[in-house]
Amino acid sequence: MSAPFITFEGIDGSGKSTQARMLAESLRAAGRDVVLTREPGGSPGAEEIRTLLLTGDPGRWSAETEILLFTAARRDHLEKTIRPALAAGQTVICDRFADSTRIYQGTTRGDLRATVDSLHALMIGREPDLTFVIDMDPEVALARGLARRSGEDRFEEFGLDFQHGLRAGFLALAASAPARCQVIDGNRPAEVVAADVLARVHAWP
Ligand code: TMP
């Protein structure tokens, strides 16, 4: 298998960051050269944009401004981290990518999917090879996300209805791209979810 670009997506508190880390550890233990990264962030410039996006008042940015900031961060991440790693034959595992913009800004914050798609085509133009959508009960996930008190709660502050909307969006997106997206039941112990994910990576072409 050539080195793939794998992403994890899901609502806030779905456990996708844990799963991204566990997959990276398993593949490294098996001798694979893995870059584990995240969005927004994953390069010094994009990490600075992350702070702008995830802290402060929920109304700090409009959905349109968010699309521009997330895409700017993604472009830097792609240039500085993702493309060089894939070119060097490293497996890239990324905690969130363009699907998050499609769902958070494109369909849940507003009816802006066409704007998100245009900007993606213009500035990013790259999809992951494989995407795991970690599906999770929004009530459990939101309680877990808020309990972390990470200081990066701007999107959790939009509330439970918002998380339900996100979940529906991610499931619809996965159904529309079945060759790339696999939905994983995240309502199980982390080790069980991780074994499921690893088996699917091994089964991937
Ligand atoms: P996380 O590191 O906890 O996943 O936080 C990232 C937050 O940013 C999360 O609430 C989802 C949000 N987000 C978007 O709204 N659009 C995006 O394109 C990305 C990458 C993240």
PDB file of N, CA and C in Angstrom, residues 44-108:
ATOM      1  N   PRO A  44       3.188  25.895  11.954  1.00  0.00           N
ATOM      2  CA  PRO A  44       3.251  27.049  12.878  1.00  0.00           C
ATOM      3  C   PRO A  44       2.246  28.155  12.537  1.00  0.00           C
ATOM      4  N   GLY A  45       2.125  28.497  11.267  1.00  0.00           N
ATOM      5  CA  GLY A  45       1.198  29.568  10.887  1.00  0.00           C
ATOM      6  C   GLY A  45      -0.250  29.172  11.144  1.00  0.00           C
ATOM      7  N   ALA A  46      -0.588  27.931  10.805  1.00  0.00           N
ATOM      8  CA  ALA A  46      -1.967  27.471  10.989  1.00  0.00           C
ATOM      9  C   ALA A  46      -2.320  27.351  12.475  1.00  0.00           C
ATOM     10  N   GLU A  47      -1.324  27.045  13.312  1.00  0.00           N
ATOM     11  CA  GLU A  47      -1.594  26.984  14.758  1.00  0.00           C
ATOM     12  C   GLU A  47      -1.930  28.384  15.296  1.00  0.00           C
ATOM     13  N   GLU A  48      -1.312  29.418  14.707  1.00  0.00           N
ATOM     14  CA  GLU A  48      -1.659  30.789  15.135  1.00  0.00           C
ATOM     15  C   GLU A  48      -3.092  31.120  14.736  1.00  0.00           C
ATOM     16  N   ILE A  49      -3.490  30.692  13.538  1.00  0.00           N
ATOM     17  CA  ILE A  49      -4.870  30.937  13.088  1.00  0.00           C
ATOM     18  C   ILE A  49      -5.847  30.152  13.976  1.00  0.00           C
ATOM     19  N   ARG A  50      -5.431  28.961  14.432  1.00  0.00           N
ATOM     20  CA  ARG A  50      -6.280  28.141  15.305  1.00  0.00           C
ATOM     21  C   ARG A  50      -6.728  28.929  16.539  1.00  0.00           C
ATOM     22  N   THR A  51      -5.779  29.630  17.149  1.00  0.00           N
ATOM     23  CA  THR A  51      -6.119  30.389  18.356  1.00  0.00           C
ATOM     24  C   THR A  51      -7.181  31.440  18.042  1.00  0.00           C
ATOM     25  N   LEU A  52      -7.059  32.096  16.894  1.00  0.00           N
ATOM     26  CA  LEU A  52      -8.067  33.096  16.513  1.00  0.00           C
ATOM     27  C   LEU A  52      -9.445  32.468  16.378  1.00  0.00           C
ATOM     28  N   LEU A  53      -9.484  31.253  15.835  1.00  0.00           N
ATOM     29  CA  LEU A  53     -10.764  30.623  15.508  1.00  0.00           C
ATOM     30  C   LEU A  53     -11.468  29.982  16.700  1.00  0.00           C
ATOM     31  N   LEU A  54     -10.687  29.416  17.628  1.00  0.00           N
ATOM     32  CA  LEU A  54     -11.301  28.557  18.654  1.00  0.00           C
ATOM     33  C   LEU A  54     -11.467  29.220  20.005  1.00  0.00           C
ATOM     34  N   THR A  55     -10.964  30.431  20.167  1.00  0.00           N
ATOM     35  CA  THR A  55     -11.121  31.090  21.459  1.00  0.00           C
ATOM     36  C   THR A  55     -11.994  32.335  21.302  1.00  0.00           C
ATOM     37  N   GLY A  56     -12.595  32.719  22.408  1.00  0.00           N
ATOM     38  CA  GLY A  56     -13.376  33.950  22.399  1.00  0.00           C
ATOM     39  C   GLY A  56     -14.859  33.721  22.219  1.00  0.00           C
ATOM     40  N   ASP A  57     -15.542  34.799  22.016  1.00  0.00           N
ATOM     41  CA  ASP A  57     -16.996  34.803  21.941  1.00  0.00           C
ATOM     42  C   ASP A  57     -17.491  33.998  20.740  1.00  0.00           C
ATOM     43  N   PRO A  58     -18.585  33.201  20.902  1.00  0.00           N
ATOM     44  CA  PRO A  58     -19.093  32.444  19.745  1.00  0.00           C
ATOM     45  C   PRO A  58     -19.403  33.336  18.547  1.00  0.00           C
ATOM     46  N   GLY A  59     -19.841  34.579  18.803  1.00  0.00           N
ATOM     47  CA  GLY A  59     -20.186  35.478  17.704  1.00  0.00           C
ATOM     48  C   GLY A  59     -19.004  36.272  17.147  1.00  0.00           C
ATOM     49  N   ARG A  60     -17.807  35.890  17.548  1.00  0.00           N
ATOM     50  CA  ARG A  60     -16.609  36.644  17.162  1.00  0.00           C
ATOM     51  C   ARG A  60     -16.432  36.739  15.639  1.00  0.00           C
ATOM     52  N   TRP A  61     -16.716  35.632  14.927  1.00  0.00           N
ATOM     53  CA  TRP A  61     -16.571  35.611  13.465  1.00  0.00           C
ATOM     54  C   TRP A  61     -17.883  35.177  12.833  1.00  0.00           C
ATOM     55  N   SER A  62     -18.173  35.715  11.648  1.00  0.00           N
ATOM     56  CA  SER A  62     -19.302  35.184  10.887  1.00  0.00           C
ATOM     57  C   SER A  62     -18.867  33.864  10.242  1.00  0.00           C
ATOM     58  N   ALA A  63     -19.839  33.089   9.763  1.00  0.00           N
ATOM     59  CA  ALA A  63     -19.514  31.827   9.093  1.00  0.00           C
ATOM     60  C   ALA A  63     -18.637  32.094   7.865  1.00  0.00           C
ATOM     61  N   GLU A  64     -18.903  33.188   7.158  1.00  0.00           N
ATOM     62  CA  GLU A  64     -18.116  33.516   5.961  1.00  0.00           C
ATOM     63  C   GLU A  64     -16.652  33.781   6.318  1.00  0.00           C
ATOM     64  N   THR A  65     -16.440  34.558   7.386  1.00  0.00           N
ATOM     65  CA  THR A  65     -15.063  34.851   7.809  1.00  0.00           C
ATOM     66  C   THR A  65     -14.372  33.570   8.251  1.00  0.00           C
ATOM     67  N   GLU A  66     -15.127  32.703   8.953  1.00  0.00           N
ATOM     68  CA  GLU A  66     -14.547  31.422   9.376  1.00  0.00           C
ATOM     69  C   GLU A  66     -14.075  30.600   8.178  1.00  0.00           C
ATOM     70  N   ILE A  67     -14.870  30.578   7.110  1.00  0.00           N
ATOM     71  CA  ILE A  67     -14.478  29.796   5.924  1.00  0.00           C
ATOM     72  C   ILE A  67     -13.113  30.271   5.424  1.00  0.00           C
ATOM     73  N   LEU A  68     -12.941  31.592   5.397  1.00  0.00           N
ATOM     74  CA  LEU A  68     -11.666  32.143   4.911  1.00  0.00           C
ATOM     75  C   LEU A  68     -10.513  31.782   5.848  1.00  0.00           C
ATOM     76  N   LEU A  69     -10.750  31.888   7.141  1.00  0.00           N
ATOM     77  CA  LEU A  69      -9.674  31.598   8.104  1.00  0.00           C
ATOM     78  C   LEU A  69      -9.321  30.106   8.116  1.00  0.00           C
ATOM     79  N   PHE A  70     -10.348  29.236   8.129  1.00  0.00           N
ATOM     80  CA  PHE A  70     -10.063  27.789   8.108  1.00  0.00           C
ATOM     81  C   PHE A  70      -9.341  27.402   6.819  1.00  0.00           C
ATOM     82  N   THR A  71      -9.732  28.037   5.702  1.00  0.00           N
ATOM     83  CA  THR A  71      -9.095  27.680   4.430  1.00  0.00           C
ATOM     84  C   THR A  71      -7.667  28.207   4.379  1.00  0.00           C
ATOM     85  N   ALA A  72      -7.437  29.385   4.941  1.00  0.00           N
ATOM     86  CA  ALA A  72      -6.067  29.918   5.008  1.00  0.00           C
ATOM     87  C   ALA A  72      -5.186  28.978   5.843  1.00  0.00           C
ATOM     88  N   ALA A  73      -5.720  28.548   6.982  1.00  0.00           N
ATOM     89  CA  ALA A  73      -4.958  27.633   7.833  1.00  0.00           C
ATOM     90  C   ALA A  73      -4.688  26.321   7.088  1.00  0.00           C
ATOM     91  N   ARG A  74      -5.701  25.822   6.376  1.00  0.00           N
ATOM     92  CA  ARG A  74      -5.547  24.538   5.649  1.00  0.00           C
ATOM     93  C   ARG A  74      -4.511  24.651   4.546  1.00  0.00           C
ATOM     94  N   ARG A  75      -4.505  25.774   3.849  1.00  0.00           N
ATOM     95  CA  ARG A  75      -3.547  25.960   2.760  1.00  0.00           C
ATOM     96  C   ARG A  75      -2.119  25.911   3.316  1.00  0.00           C
ATOM     97  N   ASP A  76      -1.895  26.599   4.432  1.00  0.00           N
ATOM     98  CA  ASP A  76      -0.556  26.601   5.028  1.00  0.00           C
ATOM     99  C   ASP A  76      -0.167  25.199   5.494  1.00  0.00           C
ATOM    100  N   HIS A  77      -1.113  24.513   6.100  1.00  0.00           N
ATOM    101  CA  HIS A  77      -0.891  23.149   6.584  1.00  0.00           C
ATOM    102  C   HIS A  77      -0.540  22.208   5.438  1.00  0.00           C
ATOM    103  N   LEU A  78      -1.258  22.373   4.332  1.00  0.00           N
ATOM    104  CA  LEU A  78      -1.026  21.541   3.143  1.00  0.00           C
ATOM    105  C   LEU A  78       0.374  21.797   2.583  1.00  0.00           C
ATOM    106  N   GLU A  79       0.721  23.083   2.476  1.00  0.00           N
ATOM    107  CA  GLU A  79       2.020  23.442   1.890  1.00  0.00           C
ATOM    108  C   GLU A  79       3.184  22.991   2.766  1.00  0.00           C
ATOM    109  N   LYS A  80       3.035  23.230   4.083  1.00  0.00           N
ATOM    110  CA  LYS A  80       4.195  23.064   4.969  1.00  0.00           C
ATOM    111  C   LYS A  80       4.300  21.671   5.573  1.00  0.00           C
ATOM    112  N   THR A  81       3.175  20.975   5.726  1.00  0.00           N
ATOM    113  CA  THR A  81       3.214  19.702   6.454  1.00  0.00           C
ATOM    114  C   THR A  81       2.706  18.524   5.615  1.00  0.00           C
ATOM    115  N   ILE A  82       1.495  18.627   5.087  1.00  0.00           N
ATOM    116  CA  ILE A  82       0.870  17.440   4.483  1.00  0.00           C
ATOM    117  C   ILE A  82       1.549  17.037   3.174  1.00  0.00           C
ATOM    118  N   ARG A  83       1.675  17.976   2.238  1.00  0.00           N
ATOM    119  CA  ARG A  83       2.270  17.609   0.934  1.00  0.00           C
ATOM    120  C   ARG A  83       3.708  17.110   1.089  1.00  0.00           C
ATOM    121  N   PRO A  84       4.565  17.790   1.861  1.00  0.00           N
ATOM    122  CA  PRO A  84       5.940  17.273   2.000  1.00  0.00           C
ATOM    123  C   PRO A  84       5.980  15.867   2.618  1.00  0.00           C
ATOM    124  N   ALA A  85       5.100  15.608   3.588  1.00  0.00           N
ATOM    125  CA  ALA A  85       5.109  14.285   4.232  1.00  0.00           C
ATOM    126  C   ALA A  85       4.685  13.205   3.238  1.00  0.00           C
ATOM    127  N   LEU A  86       3.619  13.456   2.491  1.00  0.00           N
ATOM    128  CA  LEU A  86       3.156  12.452   1.522  1.00  0.00           C
ATOM    129  C   LEU A  86       4.219  12.239   0.439  1.00  0.00           C
ATOM    130  N   ALA A  87       4.867  13.316   0.031  1.00  0.00           N
ATOM    131  CA  ALA A  87       5.909  13.201  -1.009  1.00  0.00           C
ATOM    132  C   ALA A  87       7.092  12.372  -0.505  1.00  0.00           C
ATOM    133  N   ALA A  88       7.322  12.404   0.823  1.00  0.00           N
ATOM    134  CA  ALA A  88       8.423  11.628   1.413  1.00  0.00           C
ATOM    135  C   ALA A  88       7.987  10.203   1.746  1.00  0.00           C
ATOM    136  N   GLY A  89       6.773   9.832   1.364  1.00  0.00           N
ATOM    137  CA  GLY A  89       6.302   8.464   1.600  1.00  0.00           C
ATOM    138  C   GLY A  89       5.776   8.213   3.001  1.00  0.00           C
ATOM    139  N   GLN A  90       5.502   9.295   3.743  1.00  0.00           N
ATOM    140  CA  GLN A  90       4.975   9.119   5.102  1.00  0.00           C
ATOM    141  C   GLN A  90       3.444   9.034   5.075  1.00  0.00           C
ATOM    142  N   THR A  91       2.902   8.213   5.953  1.00  0.00           N
ATOM    143  CA  THR A  91       1.449   8.165   6.131  1.00  0.00           C
ATOM    144  C   THR A  91       1.039   9.406   6.922  1.00  0.00           C
ATOM    145  N   VAL A  92       0.029  10.125   6.445  1.00  0.00           N
ATOM    146  CA  VAL A  92      -0.449  11.310   7.163  1.00  0.00           C
ATOM    147  C   VAL A  92      -1.804  11.000   7.792  1.00  0.00           C
ATOM    148  N   ILE A  93      -1.889  11.192   9.107  1.00  0.00           N
ATOM    149  CA  ILE A  93      -3.154  11.032   9.825  1.00  0.00           C
ATOM    150  C   ILE A  93      -3.535  12.405  10.355  1.00  0.00           C
ATOM    151  N   CYS A  94      -4.677  12.893   9.927  1.00  0.00           N
ATOM    152  CA  CYS A  94      -5.061  14.260  10.292  1.00  0.00           C
ATOM    153  C   CYS A  94      -6.400  14.271  11.034  1.00  0.00           C
ATOM    154  N   ASP A  95      -6.388  14.947  12.187  1.00  0.00           N
ATOM    155  CA  ASP A  95      -7.569  15.131  13.021  1.00  0.00           C
ATOM    156  C   ASP A  95      -8.333  16.333  12.448  1.00  0.00           C
ATOM    157  N   ARG A  96      -9.359  16.050  11.651  1.00  0.00           N
ATOM    158  CA  ARG A  96     -10.181  17.016  10.896  1.00  0.00           C
ATOM    159  C   ARG A  96      -9.468  17.512   9.636  1.00  0.00           C
ATOM    160  N   PHE A  97     -10.286  17.774   8.620  1.00  0.00           N
ATOM    161  CA  PHE A  97      -9.785  18.377   7.373  1.00  0.00           C
ATOM    162  C   PHE A  97     -10.975  19.075   6.709  1.00  0.00           C
ATOM    163  N   ALA A  98     -11.023  19.089   5.388  1.00  0.00           N
ATOM    164  CA  ALA A  98     -12.030  19.904   4.679  1.00  0.00           C
ATOM    165  C   ALA A  98     -13.477  19.505   4.983  1.00  0.00           C
ATOM    166  N   ASP A  99     -13.725  18.250   5.343  1.00  0.00           N
ATOM    167  CA  ASP A  99     -15.111  17.864   5.665  1.00  0.00           C
ATOM    168  C   ASP A  99     -15.652  18.690   6.829  1.00  0.00           C
ATOM    169  N   SER A 100     -14.778  19.060   7.762  1.00  0.00           N
ATOM    170  CA  SER A 100     -15.246  19.888   8.896  1.00  0.00           C
ATOM    171  C   SER A 100     -15.741  21.247   8.402  1.00  0.00           C
ATOM    172  N   THR A 101     -15.048  21.842   7.432  1.00  0.00           N
ATOM    173  CA  THR A 101     -15.522  23.127   6.901  1.00  0.00           C
ATOM    174  C   THR A 101     -16.841  22.931   6.153  1.00  0.00           C
ATOM    175  N   ARG A 102     -16.931  21.822   5.394  1.00  0.00           N
ATOM    176  CA  ARG A 102     -18.180  21.555   4.664  1.00  0.00           C
ATOM    177  C   ARG A 102     -19.366  21.477   5.626  1.00  0.00           C
ATOM    178  N   ILE A 103     -19.144  20.852   6.781  1.00  0.00           N
ATOM    179  CA  ILE A 103     -20.273  20.615   7.690  1.00  0.00           C
ATOM    180  C   ILE A 103     -20.450  21.752   8.706  1.00  0.00           C
ATOM    181  N   TYR A 104     -19.388  22.198   9.334  1.00  0.00           N
ATOM    182  CA  TYR A 104     -19.549  23.261  10.349  1.00  0.00           C
ATOM    183  C   TYR A 104     -19.960  24.586   9.688  1.00  0.00           C
ATOM    184  N   GLN A 105     -19.161  25.022   8.693  1.00  0.00           N
ATOM    185  CA  GLN A 105     -19.453  26.325   8.082  1.00  0.00           C
ATOM    186  C   GLN A 105     -20.424  26.193   6.911  1.00  0.00           C
ATOM    187  N   GLY A 106     -20.319  25.104   6.145  1.00  0.00           N
ATOM    188  CA  GLY A 106     -21.087  24.970   4.911  1.00  0.00           C
ATOM    189  C   GLY A 106     -22.545  24.632   5.097  1.00  0.00           C
ATOM    190  N   THR A 107     -22.845  23.797   6.102  1.00  0.00           N
ATOM    191  CA  THR A 107     -24.253  23.419   6.251  1.00  0.00           C
ATOM    192  C   THR A 107     -24.848  23.724   7.628  1.00  0.00           C
ATOM    193  N   THR A 108     -24.063  23.765   8.688  1.00  0.00           N
ATOM    194  CA  THR A 108     -24.666  23.903  10.016  1.00  0.00           C
ATOM    195  C   THR A 108     -24.712  25.359  10.471  1.00  0.00           C
TER     196      THR A 108
END
